[in-house]
mmCIF file of C-alpha atoms and ligand atoms in Angstrom:
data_model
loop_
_atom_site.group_PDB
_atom_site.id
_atom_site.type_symbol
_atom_site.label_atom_id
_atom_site.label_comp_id
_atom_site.label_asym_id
_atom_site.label_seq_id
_atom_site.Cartn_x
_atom_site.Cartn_y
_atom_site.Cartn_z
ATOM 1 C CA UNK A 1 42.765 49.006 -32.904
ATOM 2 C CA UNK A 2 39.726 49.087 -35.166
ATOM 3 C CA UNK A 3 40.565 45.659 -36.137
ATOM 4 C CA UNK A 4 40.794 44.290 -32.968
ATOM 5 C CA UNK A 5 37.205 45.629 -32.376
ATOM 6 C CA UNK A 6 35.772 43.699 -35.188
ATOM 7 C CA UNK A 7 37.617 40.496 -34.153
ATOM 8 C CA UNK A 8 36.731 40.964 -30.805
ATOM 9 C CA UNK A 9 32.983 41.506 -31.735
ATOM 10 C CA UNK A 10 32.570 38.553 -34.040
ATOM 11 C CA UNK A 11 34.034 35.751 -31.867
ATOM 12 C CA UNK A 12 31.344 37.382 -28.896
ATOM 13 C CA UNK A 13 28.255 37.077 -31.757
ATOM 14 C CA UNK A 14 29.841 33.852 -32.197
ATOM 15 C CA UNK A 15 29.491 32.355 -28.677
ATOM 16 C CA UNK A 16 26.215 34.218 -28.258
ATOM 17 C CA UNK A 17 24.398 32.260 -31.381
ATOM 18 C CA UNK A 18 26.178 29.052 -29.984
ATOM 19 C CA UNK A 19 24.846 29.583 -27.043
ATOM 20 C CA UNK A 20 20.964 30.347 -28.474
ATOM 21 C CA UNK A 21 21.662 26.711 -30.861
ATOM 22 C CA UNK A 22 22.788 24.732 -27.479
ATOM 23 C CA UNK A 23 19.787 26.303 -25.867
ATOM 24 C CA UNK A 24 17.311 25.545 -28.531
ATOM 25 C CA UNK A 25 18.649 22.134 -28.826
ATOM 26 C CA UNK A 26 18.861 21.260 -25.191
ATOM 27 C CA UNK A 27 14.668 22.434 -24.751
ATOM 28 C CA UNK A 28 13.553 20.169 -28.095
ATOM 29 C CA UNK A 29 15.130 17.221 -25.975
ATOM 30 C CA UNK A 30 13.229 18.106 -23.328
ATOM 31 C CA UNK A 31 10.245 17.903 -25.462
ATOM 32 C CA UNK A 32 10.804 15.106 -27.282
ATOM 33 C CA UNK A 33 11.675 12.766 -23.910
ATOM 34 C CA UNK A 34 8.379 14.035 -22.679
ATOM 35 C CA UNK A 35 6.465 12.875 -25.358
ATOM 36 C CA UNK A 36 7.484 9.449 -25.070
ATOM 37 C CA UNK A 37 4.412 7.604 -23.810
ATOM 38 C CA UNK A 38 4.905 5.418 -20.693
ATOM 39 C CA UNK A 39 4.186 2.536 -23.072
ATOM 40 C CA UNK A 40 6.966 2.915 -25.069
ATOM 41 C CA UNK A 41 9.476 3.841 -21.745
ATOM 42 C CA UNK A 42 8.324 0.382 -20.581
ATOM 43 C CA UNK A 43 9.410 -1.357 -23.813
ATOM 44 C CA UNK A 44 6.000 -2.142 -25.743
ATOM 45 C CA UNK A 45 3.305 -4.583 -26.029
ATOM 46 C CA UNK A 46 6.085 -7.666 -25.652
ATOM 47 C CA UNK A 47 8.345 -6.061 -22.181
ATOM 48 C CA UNK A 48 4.390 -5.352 -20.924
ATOM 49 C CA UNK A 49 3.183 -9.069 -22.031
ATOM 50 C CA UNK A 50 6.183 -10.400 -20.146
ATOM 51 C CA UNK A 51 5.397 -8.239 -17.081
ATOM 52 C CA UNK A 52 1.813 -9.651 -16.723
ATOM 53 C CA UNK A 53 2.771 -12.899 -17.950
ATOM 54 C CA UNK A 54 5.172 -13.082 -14.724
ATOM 55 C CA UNK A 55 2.704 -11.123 -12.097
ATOM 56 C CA UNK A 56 -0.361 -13.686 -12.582
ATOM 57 C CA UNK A 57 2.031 -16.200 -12.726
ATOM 58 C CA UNK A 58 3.360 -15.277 -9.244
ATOM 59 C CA UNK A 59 -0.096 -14.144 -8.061
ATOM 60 C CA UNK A 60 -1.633 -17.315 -8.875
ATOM 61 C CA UNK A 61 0.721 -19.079 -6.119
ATOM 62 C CA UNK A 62 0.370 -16.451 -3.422
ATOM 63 C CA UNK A 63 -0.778 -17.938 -0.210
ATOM 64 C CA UNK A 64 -2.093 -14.395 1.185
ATOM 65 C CA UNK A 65 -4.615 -14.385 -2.120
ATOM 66 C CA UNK A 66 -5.266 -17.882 -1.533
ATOM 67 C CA UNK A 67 -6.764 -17.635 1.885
ATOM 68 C CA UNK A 68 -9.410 -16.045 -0.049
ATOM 69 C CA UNK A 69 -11.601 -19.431 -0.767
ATOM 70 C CA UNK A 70 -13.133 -17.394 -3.892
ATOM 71 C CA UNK A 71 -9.932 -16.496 -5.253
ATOM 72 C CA UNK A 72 -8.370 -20.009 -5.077
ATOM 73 C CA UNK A 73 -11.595 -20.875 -6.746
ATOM 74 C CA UNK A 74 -11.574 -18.835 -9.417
ATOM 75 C CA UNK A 75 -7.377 -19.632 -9.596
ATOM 76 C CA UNK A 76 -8.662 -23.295 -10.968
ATOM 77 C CA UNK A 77 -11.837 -22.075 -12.999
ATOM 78 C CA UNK A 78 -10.821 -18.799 -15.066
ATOM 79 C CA UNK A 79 -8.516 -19.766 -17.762
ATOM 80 C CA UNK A 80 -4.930 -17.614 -16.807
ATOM 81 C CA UNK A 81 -4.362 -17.064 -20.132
ATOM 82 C CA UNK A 82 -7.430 -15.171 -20.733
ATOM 83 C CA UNK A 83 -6.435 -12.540 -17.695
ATOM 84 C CA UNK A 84 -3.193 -12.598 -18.757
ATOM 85 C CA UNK A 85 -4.524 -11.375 -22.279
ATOM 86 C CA UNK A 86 -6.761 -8.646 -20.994
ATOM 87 C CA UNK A 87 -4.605 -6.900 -18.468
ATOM 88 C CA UNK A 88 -2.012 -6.878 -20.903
ATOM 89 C CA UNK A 89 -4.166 -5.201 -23.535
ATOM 90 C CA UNK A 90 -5.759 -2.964 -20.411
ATOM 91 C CA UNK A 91 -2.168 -1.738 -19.180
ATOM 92 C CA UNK A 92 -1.185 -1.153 -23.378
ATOM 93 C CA UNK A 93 -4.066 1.315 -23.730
ATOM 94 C CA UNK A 94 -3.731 2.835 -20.848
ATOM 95 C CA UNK A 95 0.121 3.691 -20.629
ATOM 96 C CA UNK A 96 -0.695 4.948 -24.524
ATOM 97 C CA UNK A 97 -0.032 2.245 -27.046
ATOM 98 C CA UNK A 98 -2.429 1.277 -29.483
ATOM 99 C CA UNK A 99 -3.579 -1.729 -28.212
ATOM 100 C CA UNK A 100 -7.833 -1.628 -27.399
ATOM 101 C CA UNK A 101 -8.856 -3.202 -24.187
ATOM 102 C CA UNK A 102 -12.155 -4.932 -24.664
ATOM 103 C CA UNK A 103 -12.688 -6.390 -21.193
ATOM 104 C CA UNK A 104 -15.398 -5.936 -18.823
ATOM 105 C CA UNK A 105 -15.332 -3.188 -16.304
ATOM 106 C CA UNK A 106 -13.380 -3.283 -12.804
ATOM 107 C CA UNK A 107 -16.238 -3.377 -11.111
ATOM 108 C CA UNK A 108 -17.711 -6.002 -13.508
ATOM 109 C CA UNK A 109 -14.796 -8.076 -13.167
ATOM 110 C CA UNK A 110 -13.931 -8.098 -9.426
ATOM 111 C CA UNK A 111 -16.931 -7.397 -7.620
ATOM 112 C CA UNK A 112 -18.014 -11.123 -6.679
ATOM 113 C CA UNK A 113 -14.401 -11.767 -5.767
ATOM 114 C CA UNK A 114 -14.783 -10.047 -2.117
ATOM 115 C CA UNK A 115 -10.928 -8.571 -2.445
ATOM 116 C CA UNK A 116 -9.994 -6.945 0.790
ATOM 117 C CA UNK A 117 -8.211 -4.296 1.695
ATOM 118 C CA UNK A 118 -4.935 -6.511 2.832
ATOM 119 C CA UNK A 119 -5.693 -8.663 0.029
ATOM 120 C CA UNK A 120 -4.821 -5.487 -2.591
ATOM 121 C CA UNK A 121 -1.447 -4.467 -0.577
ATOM 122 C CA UNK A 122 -0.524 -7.784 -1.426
ATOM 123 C CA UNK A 123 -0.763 -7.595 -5.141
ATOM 124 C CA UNK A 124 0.579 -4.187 -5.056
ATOM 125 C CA UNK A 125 4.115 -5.712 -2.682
ATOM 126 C CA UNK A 126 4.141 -8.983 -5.270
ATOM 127 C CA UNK A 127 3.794 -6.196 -8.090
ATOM 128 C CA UNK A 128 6.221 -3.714 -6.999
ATOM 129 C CA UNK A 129 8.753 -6.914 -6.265
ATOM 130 C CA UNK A 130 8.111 -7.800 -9.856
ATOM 131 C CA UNK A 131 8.921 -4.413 -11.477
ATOM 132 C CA UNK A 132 12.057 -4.314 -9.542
ATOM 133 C CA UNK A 133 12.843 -7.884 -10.638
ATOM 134 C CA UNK A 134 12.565 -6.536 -14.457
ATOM 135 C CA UNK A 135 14.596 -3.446 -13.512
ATOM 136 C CA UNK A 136 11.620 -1.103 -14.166
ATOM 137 C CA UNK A 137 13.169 2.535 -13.308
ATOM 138 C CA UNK A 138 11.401 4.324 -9.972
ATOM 139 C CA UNK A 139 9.895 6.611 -12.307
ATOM 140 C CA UNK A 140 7.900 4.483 -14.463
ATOM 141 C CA UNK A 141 7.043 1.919 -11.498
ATOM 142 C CA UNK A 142 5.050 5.678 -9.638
ATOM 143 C CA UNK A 143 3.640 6.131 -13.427
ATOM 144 C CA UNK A 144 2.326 2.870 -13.433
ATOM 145 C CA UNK A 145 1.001 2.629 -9.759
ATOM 146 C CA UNK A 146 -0.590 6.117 -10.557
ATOM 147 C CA UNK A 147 -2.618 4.699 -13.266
ATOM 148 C CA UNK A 148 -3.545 1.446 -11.138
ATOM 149 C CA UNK A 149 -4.782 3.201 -7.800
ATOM 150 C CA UNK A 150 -7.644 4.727 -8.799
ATOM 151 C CA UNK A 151 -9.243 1.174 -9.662
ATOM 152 C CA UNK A 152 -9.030 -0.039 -6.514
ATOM 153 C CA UNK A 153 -12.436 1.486 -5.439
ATOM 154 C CA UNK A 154 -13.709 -0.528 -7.768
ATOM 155 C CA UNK A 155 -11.627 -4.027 -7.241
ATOM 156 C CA UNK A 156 -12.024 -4.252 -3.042
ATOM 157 C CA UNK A 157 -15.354 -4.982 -2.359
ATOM 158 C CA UNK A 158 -14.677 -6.438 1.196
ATOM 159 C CA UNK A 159 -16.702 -5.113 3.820
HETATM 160 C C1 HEM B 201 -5.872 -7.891 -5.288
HETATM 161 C C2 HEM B 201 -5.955 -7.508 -6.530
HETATM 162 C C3 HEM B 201 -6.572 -8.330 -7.632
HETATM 163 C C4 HEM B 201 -6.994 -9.627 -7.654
HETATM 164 C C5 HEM B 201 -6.916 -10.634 -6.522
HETATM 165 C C6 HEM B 201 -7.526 -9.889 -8.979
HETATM 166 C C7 HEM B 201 -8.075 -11.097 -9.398
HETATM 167 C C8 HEM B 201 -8.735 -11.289 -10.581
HETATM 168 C C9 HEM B 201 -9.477 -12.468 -10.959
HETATM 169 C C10 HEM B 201 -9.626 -13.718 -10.090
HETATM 170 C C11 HEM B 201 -10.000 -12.267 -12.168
HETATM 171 C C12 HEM B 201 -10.918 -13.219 -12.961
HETATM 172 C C13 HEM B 201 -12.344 -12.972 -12.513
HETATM 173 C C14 HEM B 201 -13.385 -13.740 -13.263
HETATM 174 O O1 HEM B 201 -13.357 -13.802 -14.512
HETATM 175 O O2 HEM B 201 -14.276 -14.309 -12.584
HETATM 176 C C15 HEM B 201 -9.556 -10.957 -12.622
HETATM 177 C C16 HEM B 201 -9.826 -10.410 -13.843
HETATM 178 C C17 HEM B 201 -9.246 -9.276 -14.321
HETATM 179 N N1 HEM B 201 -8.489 -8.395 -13.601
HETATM 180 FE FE1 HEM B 201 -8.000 -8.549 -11.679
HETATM 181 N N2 HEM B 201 -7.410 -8.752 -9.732
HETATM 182 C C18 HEM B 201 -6.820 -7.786 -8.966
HETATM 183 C C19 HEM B 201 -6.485 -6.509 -9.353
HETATM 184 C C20 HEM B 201 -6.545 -6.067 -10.639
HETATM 185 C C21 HEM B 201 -6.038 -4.802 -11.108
HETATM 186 C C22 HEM B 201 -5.351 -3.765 -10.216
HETATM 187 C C23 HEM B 201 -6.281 -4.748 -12.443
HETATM 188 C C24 HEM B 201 -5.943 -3.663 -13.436
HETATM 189 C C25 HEM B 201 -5.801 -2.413 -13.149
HETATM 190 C C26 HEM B 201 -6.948 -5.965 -12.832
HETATM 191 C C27 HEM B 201 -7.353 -6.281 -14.099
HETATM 192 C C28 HEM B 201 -8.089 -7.379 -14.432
HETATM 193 C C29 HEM B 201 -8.618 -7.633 -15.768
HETATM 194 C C30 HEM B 201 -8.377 -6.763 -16.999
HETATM 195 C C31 HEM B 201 -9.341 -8.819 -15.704
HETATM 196 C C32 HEM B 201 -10.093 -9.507 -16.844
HETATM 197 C C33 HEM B 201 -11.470 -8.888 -17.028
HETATM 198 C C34 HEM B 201 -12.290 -9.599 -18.104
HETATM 199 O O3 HEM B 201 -12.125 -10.790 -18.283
HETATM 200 O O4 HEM B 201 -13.095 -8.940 -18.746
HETATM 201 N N3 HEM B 201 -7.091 -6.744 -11.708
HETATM 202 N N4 HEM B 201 -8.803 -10.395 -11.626
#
């Protein structure tokens, strides 16, 4: 009888610390997925080059931009390889990888380009299109928009 006790007691210590490990274990994953920047969940400096490469490539052609005579303009007079370098490094530092953006300001940038309002929810449909096209997950895509929005203040200067 006294034997069964002890046998019985064990194998419930047993479950109980398996239990705790599993537990531990289960909350360190949880951790470590956190920490892993939105930079690296998007694949790095190339999957993010590739991105932009593709959205100015696809903005560049958009008739809606277009209409915008200062737009098609500067579509012919800004080099696309130089934008395509900066937003690249831009969207690197800011979704945490070590690249260093060096580029002017929003404002700096976009201010003479009178962007309207219906000229931004363009980029952002041709954008979101894009990110589905590369099979960017839902979650990421909101991550990224979240860290996009707050410079349109500074990007539509259209009355
Ligand atoms: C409707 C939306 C947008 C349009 C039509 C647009 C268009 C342009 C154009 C034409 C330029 C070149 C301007 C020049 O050098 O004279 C430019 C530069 C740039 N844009 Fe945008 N842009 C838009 C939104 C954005 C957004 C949302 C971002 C990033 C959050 C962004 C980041 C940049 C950067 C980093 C540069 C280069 C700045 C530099 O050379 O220092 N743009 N954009």
């Amino acid at each position: 009888m006294r034997k069964k006790l002890i046998i019985r007691n064990v194998l419930l210590m047993f479950v109980l610390c398996s239990l705790f490990f599993v537990s531990v274990i289960s909350a360190e994953d949880a951790t470590e997925q956190a920490d892993v920047s939105l930079y690296e969940r998007l694949g790095g400096v190339y999957a993010i080059a590739s991105v932009v490469d593709e959205l100015i490539d696809r903005l560049e052609v958009n008739d809606v931009l277009n209409a915008n005579p200062i737009l098609d303009k500067a579509r012919t007079e800004v080099p696309k390889a130089g934008i395509k370098f900066r937003l690249t490094a831009m969207l690197c530092q800011a979704t945490g990888g070590p690249e260093v953006y060096h580029g002017r300001s929003m404002k700096e940038s976009h201010s003479h380009l009178n962007i309207s309002n219906a000229e931004w929810d363009e980029m952002v449909k041709v954008f979101s299109k894009l990110l589905n096209d590369f099979k960017v997950p839902e979650k990421e895509q909101g991550e990224l928009f979240a860290l996009i929005g707050p410079t349109k203040a500074d990007i539509v200067t259209k009355k």
